[in-house]
CSV table of N, CA and C in Angstrom, one decimal:
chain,number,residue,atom,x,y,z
A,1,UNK,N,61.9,34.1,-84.3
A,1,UNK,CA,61.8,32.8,-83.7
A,1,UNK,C,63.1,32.6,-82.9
A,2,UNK,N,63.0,32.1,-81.6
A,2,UNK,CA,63.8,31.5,-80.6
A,2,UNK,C,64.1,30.3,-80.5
A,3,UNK,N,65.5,29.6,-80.9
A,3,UNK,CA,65.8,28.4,-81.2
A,3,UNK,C,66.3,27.9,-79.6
A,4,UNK,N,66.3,26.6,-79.3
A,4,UNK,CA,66.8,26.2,-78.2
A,4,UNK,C,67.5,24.8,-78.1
A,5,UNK,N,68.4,24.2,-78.6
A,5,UNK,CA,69.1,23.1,-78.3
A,5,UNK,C,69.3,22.2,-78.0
A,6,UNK,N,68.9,21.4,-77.3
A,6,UNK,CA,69.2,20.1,-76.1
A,6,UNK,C,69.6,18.5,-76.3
A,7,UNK,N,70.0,18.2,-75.5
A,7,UNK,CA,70.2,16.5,-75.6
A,7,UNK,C,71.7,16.6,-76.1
A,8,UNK,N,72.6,17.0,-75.9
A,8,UNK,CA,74.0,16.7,-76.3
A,8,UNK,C,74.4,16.0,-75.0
A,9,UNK,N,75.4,15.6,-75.0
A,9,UNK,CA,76.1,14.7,-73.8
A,9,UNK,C,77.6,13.8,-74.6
A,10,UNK,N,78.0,13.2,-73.2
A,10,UNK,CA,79.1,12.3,-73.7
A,10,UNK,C,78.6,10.7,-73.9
A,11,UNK,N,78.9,10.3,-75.0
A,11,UNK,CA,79.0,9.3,-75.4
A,11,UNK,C,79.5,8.2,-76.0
A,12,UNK,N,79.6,6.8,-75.7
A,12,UNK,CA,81.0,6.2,-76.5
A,12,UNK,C,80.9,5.7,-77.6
A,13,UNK,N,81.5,5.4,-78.5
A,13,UNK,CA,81.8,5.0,-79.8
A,13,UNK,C,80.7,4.3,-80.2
A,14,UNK,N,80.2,4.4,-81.2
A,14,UNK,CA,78.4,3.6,-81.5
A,14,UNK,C,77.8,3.6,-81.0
A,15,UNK,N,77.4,4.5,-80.1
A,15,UNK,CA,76.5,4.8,-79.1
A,15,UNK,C,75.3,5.8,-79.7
A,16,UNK,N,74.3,6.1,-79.6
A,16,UNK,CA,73.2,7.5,-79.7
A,16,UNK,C,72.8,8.5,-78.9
A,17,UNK,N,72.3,9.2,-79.6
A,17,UNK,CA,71.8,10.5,-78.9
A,17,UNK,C,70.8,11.1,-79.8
A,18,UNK,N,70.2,11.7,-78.9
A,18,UNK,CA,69.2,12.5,-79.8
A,18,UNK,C,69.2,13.5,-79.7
A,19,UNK,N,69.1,14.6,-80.1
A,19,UNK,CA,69.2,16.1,-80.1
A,19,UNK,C,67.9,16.5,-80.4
A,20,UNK,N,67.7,17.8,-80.1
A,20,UNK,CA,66.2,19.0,-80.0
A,20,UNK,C,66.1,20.1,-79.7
A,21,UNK,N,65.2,20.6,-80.8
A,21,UNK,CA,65.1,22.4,-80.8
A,21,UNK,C,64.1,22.5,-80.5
A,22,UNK,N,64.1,23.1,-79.5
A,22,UNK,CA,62.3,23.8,-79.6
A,22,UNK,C,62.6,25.1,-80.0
A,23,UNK,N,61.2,25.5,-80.3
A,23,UNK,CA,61.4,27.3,-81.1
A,23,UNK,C,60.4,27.3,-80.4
A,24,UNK,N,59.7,29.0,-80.1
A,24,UNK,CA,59.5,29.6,-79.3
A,24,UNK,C,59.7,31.1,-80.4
A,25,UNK,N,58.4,32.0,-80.2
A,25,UNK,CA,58.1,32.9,-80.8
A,25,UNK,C,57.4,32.9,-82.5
A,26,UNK,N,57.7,31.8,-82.7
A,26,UNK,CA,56.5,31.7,-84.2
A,26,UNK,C,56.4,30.1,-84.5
A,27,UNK,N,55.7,29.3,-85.3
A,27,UNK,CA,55.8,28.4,-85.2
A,27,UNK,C,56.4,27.7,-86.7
A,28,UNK,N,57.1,26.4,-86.6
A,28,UNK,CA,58.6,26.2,-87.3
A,28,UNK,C,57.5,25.9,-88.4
A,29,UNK,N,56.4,25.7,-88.8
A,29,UNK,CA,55.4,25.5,-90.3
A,29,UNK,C,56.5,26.1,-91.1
A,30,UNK,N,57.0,27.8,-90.6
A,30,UNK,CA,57.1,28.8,-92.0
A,30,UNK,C,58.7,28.3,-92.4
A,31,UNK,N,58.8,27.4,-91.6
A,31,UNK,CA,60.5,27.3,-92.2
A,31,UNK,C,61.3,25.6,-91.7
A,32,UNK,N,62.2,25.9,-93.0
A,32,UNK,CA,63.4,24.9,-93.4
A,32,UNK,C,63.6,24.9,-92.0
A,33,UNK,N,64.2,23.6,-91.1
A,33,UNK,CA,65.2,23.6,-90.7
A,33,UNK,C,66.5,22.8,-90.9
A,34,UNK,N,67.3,23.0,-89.8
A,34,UNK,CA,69.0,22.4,-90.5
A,34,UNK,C,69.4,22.6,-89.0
A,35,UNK,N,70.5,21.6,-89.3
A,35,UNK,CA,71.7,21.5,-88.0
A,35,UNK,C,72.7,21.3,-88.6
A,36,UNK,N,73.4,22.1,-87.7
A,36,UNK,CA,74.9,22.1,-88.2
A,36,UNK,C,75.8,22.0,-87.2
A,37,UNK,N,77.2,21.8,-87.2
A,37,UNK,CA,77.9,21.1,-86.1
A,37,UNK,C,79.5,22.0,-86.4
A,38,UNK,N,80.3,21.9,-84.6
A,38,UNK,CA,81.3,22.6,-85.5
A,38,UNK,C,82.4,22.0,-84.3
A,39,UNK,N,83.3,21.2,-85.3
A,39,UNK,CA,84.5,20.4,-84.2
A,39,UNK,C,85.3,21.6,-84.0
A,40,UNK,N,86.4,21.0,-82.8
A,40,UNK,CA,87.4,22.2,-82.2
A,40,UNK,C,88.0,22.5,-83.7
A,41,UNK,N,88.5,24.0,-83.4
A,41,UNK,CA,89.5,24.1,-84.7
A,41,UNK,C,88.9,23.8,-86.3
A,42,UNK,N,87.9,23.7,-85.9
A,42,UNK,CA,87.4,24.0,-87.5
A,42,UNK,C,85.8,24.7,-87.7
A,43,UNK,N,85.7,24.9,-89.3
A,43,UNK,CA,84.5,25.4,-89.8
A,43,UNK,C,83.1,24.5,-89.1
A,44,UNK,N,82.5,25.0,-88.8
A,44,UNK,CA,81.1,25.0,-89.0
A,44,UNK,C,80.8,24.3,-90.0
A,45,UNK,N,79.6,23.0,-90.2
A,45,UNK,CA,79.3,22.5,-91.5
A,45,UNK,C,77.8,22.1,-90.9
A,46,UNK,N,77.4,21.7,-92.1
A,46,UNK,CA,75.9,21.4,-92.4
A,46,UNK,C,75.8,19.6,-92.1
A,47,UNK,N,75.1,19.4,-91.7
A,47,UNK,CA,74.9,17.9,-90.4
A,47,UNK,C,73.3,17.4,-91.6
A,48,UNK,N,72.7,18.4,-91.5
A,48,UNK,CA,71.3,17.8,-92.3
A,48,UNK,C,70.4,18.7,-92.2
A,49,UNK,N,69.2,18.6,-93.3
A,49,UNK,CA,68.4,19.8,-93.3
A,49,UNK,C,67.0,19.2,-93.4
A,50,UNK,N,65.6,19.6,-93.4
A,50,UNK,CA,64.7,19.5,-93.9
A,50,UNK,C,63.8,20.3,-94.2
A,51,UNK,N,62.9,20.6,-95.2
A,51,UNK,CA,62.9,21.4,-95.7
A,51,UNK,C,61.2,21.5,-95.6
A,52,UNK,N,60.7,23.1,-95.3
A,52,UNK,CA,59.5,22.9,-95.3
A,52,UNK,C,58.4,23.0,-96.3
A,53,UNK,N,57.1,22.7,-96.0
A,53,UNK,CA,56.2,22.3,-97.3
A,53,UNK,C,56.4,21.0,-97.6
A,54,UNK,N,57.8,20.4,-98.0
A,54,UNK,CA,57.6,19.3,-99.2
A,54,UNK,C,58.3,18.0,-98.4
A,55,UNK,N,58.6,18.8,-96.8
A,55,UNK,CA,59.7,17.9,-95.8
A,55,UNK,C,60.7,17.1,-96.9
A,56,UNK,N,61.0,17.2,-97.5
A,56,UNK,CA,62.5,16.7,-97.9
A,56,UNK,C,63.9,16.8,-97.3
A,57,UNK,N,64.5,15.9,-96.8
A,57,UNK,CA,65.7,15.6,-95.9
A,57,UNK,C,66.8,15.7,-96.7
A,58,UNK,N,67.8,16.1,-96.0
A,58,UNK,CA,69.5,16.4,-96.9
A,58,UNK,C,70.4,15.7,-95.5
A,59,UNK,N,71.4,15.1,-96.4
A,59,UNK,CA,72.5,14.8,-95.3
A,59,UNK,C,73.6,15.0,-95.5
A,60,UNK,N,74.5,15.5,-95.0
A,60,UNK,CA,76.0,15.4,-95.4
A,60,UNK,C,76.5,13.8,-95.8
A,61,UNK,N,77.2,13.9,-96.8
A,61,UNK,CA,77.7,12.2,-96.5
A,61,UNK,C,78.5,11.8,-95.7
A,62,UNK,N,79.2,12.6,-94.4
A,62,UNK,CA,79.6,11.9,-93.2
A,62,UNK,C,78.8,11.1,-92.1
A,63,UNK,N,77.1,11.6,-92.2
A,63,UNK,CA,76.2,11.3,-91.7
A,63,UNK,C,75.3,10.5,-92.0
A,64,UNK,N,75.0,10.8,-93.5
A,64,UNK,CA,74.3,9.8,-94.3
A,64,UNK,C,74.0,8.2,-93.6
A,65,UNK,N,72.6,8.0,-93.0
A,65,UNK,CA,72.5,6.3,-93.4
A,65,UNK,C,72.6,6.3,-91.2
A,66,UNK,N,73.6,7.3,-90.7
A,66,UNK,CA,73.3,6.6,-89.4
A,66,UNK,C,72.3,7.7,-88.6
A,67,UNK,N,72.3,9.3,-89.4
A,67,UNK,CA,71.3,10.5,-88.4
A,67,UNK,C,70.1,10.8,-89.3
A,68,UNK,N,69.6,10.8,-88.2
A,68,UNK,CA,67.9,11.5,-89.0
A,68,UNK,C,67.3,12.2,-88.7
A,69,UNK,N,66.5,13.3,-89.3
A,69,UNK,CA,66.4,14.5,-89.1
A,69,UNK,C,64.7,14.4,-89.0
A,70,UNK,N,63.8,15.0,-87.9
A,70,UNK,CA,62.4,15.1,-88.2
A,70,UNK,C,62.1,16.4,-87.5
A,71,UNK,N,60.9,16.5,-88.1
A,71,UNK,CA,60.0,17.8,-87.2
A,71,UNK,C,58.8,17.2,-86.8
A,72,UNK,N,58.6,18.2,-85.6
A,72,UNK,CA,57.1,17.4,-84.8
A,72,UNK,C,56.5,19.2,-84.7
A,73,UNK,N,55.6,19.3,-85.7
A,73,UNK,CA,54.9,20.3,-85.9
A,73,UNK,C,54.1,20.8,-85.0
A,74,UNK,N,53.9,19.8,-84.3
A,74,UNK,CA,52.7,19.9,-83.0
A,74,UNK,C,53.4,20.4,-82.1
A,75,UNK,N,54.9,20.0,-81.4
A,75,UNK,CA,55.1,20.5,-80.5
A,75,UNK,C,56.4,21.6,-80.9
A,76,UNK,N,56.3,21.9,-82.2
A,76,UNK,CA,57.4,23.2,-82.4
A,76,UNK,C,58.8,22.6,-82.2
A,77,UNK,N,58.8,21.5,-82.6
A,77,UNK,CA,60.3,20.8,-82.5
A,77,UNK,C,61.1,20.4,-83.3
A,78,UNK,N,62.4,20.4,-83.5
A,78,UNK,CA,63.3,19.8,-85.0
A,78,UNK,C,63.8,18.8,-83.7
A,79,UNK,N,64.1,17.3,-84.5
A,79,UNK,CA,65.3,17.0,-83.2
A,79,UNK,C,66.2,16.1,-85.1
A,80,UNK,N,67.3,15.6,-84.2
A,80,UNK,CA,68.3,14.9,-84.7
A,80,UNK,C,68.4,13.6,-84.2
A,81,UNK,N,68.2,12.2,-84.7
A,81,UNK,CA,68.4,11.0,-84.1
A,81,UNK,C,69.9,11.0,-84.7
A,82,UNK,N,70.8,10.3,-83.6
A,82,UNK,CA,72.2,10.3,-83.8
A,82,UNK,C,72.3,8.9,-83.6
A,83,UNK,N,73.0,7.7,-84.4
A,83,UNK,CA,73.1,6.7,-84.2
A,83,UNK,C,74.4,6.0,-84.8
A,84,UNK,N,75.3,5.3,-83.8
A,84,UNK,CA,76.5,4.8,-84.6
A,84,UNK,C,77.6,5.8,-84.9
A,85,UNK,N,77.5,6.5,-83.5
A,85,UNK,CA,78.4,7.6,-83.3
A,85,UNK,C,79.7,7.3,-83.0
A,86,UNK,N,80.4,8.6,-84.2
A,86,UNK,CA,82.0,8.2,-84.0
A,86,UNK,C,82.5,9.3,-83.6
A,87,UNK,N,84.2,9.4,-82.8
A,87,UNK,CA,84.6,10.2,-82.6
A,87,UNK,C,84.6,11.6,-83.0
A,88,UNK,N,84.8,11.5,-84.5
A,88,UNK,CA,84.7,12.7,-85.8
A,88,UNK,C,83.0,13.3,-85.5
A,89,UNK,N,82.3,12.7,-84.9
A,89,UNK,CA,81.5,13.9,-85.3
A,89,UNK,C,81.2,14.1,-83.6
A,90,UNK,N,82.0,14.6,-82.6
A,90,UNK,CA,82.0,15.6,-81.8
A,90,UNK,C,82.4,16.9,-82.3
A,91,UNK,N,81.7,17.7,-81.8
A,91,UNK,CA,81.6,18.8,-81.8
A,91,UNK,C,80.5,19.9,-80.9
A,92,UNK,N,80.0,21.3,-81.5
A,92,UNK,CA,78.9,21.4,-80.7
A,92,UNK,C,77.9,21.9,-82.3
A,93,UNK,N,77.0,21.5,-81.8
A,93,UNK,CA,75.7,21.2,-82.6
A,93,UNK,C,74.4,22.3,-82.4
A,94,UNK,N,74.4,23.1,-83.5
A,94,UNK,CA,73.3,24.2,-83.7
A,94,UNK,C,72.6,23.6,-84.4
A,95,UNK,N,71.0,24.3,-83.8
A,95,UNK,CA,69.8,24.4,-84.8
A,95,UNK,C,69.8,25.2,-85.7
A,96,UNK,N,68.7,25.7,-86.6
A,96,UNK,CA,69.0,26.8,-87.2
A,96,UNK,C,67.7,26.8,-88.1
A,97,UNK,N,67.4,28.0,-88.3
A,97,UNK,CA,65.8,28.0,-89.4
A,97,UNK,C,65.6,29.0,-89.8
A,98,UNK,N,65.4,28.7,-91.6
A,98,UNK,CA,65.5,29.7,-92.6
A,98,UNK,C,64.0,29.6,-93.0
A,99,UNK,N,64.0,30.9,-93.9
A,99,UNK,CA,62.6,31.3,-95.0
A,99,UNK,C,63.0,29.7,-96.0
A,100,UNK,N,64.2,30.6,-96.6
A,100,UNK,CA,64.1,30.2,-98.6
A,100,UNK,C,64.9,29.1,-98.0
A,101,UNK,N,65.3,28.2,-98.4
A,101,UNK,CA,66.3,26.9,-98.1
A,101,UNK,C,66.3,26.3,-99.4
A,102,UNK,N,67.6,25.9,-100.4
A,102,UNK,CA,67.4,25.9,-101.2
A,102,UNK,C,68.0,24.4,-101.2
A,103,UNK,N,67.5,23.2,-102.2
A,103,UNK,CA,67.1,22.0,-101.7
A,103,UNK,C,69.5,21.7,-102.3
A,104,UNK,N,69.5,21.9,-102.9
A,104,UNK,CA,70.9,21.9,-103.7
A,104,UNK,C,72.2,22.4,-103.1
A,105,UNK,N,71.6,23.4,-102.5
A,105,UNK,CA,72.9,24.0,-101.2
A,105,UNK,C,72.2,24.0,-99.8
A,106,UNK,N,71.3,23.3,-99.1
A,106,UNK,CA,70.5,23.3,-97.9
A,106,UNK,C,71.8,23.3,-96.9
A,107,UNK,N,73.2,23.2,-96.7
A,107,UNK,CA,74.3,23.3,-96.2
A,107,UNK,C,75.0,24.4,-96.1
A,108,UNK,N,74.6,25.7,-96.5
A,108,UNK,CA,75.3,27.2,-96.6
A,108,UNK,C,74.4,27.5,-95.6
A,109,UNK,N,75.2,28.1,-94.8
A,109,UNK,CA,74.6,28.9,-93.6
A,109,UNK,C,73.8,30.2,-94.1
A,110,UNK,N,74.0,30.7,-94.9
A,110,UNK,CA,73.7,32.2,-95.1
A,110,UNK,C,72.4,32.0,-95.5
A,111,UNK,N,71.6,30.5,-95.9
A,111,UNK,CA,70.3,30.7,-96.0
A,111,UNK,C,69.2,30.4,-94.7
A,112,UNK,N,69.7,30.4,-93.7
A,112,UNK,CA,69.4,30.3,-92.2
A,112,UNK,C,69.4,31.7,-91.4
A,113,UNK,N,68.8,32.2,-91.3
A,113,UNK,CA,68.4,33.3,-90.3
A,113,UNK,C,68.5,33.2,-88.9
A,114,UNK,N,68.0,32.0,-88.6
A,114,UNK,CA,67.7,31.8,-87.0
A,114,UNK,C,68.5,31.0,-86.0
A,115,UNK,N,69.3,30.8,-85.5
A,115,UNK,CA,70.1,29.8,-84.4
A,115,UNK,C,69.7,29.8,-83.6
A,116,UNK,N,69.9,28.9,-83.1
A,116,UNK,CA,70.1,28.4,-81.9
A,116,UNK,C,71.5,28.3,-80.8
A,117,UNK,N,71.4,28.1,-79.8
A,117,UNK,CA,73.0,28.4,-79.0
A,117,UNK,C,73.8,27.5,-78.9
A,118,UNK,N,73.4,26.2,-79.6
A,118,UNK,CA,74.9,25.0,-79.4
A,118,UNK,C,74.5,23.7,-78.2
A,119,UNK,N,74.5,22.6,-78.6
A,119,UNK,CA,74.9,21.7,-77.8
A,119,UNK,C,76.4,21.3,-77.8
A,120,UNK,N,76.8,20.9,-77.0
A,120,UNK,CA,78.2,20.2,-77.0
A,120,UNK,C,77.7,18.5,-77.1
A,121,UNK,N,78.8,17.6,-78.2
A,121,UNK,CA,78.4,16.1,-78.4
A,121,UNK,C,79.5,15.7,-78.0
A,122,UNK,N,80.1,15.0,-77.4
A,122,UNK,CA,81.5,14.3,-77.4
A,122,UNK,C,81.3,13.2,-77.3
A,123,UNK,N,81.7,12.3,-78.5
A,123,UNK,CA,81.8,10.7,-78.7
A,123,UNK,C,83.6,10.2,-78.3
A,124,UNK,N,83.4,9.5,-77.3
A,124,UNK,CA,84.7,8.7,-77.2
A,124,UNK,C,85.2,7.8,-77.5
A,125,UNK,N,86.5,7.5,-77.8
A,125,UNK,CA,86.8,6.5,-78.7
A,125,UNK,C,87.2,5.1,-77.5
């Protein structure tokens, strides 16, 4: 499967965005997805997951309460609603879609097979 990214942009402090993956080459039924985000100068981390079959959602607790994570099965899409955006969470922003996704560590990359190429988010203060 072919992940694709979109909707990043600059925006100011408490402001939104929405983010979106289309896939392309199988359709996202057979798998978890997750996003994950990676500021200058640091690790890659886990933003939010959901999980397929049982759609069960995960959030980091930096995110918790303002982003939300859905699939639109129909059009092969994951997106990210971003709301009450702070400077800390610019970065650039991958999709990503696994088989197994395990609901306890849904945040470890290594259970993700599939990326996507990156949005850039920049929230200003």
């Amino acid at each position: 499967v072919q992940l694709q990214a979109s909707g990043g942009g600059l925006v100011q402090t408490g402001g939104s965005l929405r983010l979106s993956c289309a896939a392309s080459g199988s359709t996202l039924d057979y798998y978890s997805l997750g996003w994950f985000r990676q500021a200058p100068g640091e690790e890659r981390e886990g933003v939010s997951c959901i999980r397929k079959n049982d759609d069960n959602t995960y959030y980091s607790d930096s995110v918790k309460g303002r982003f939300t994570i859905s699939r639109d099965n129909a059009k092969n899409t994951v997106s990210l609603q971003m709301n009450s955006l702070k400077p800390e969470d610019t970065g650039v922003y991958y999709c990503a879609a696994g088989f197994w996704v395990n609901g306890g560590t849904w945040y470890r990359e290594r259970q993700f097979k599939y990326w996507g190429q990156g949005t850039q988010v920049t929230v200003s203060s």
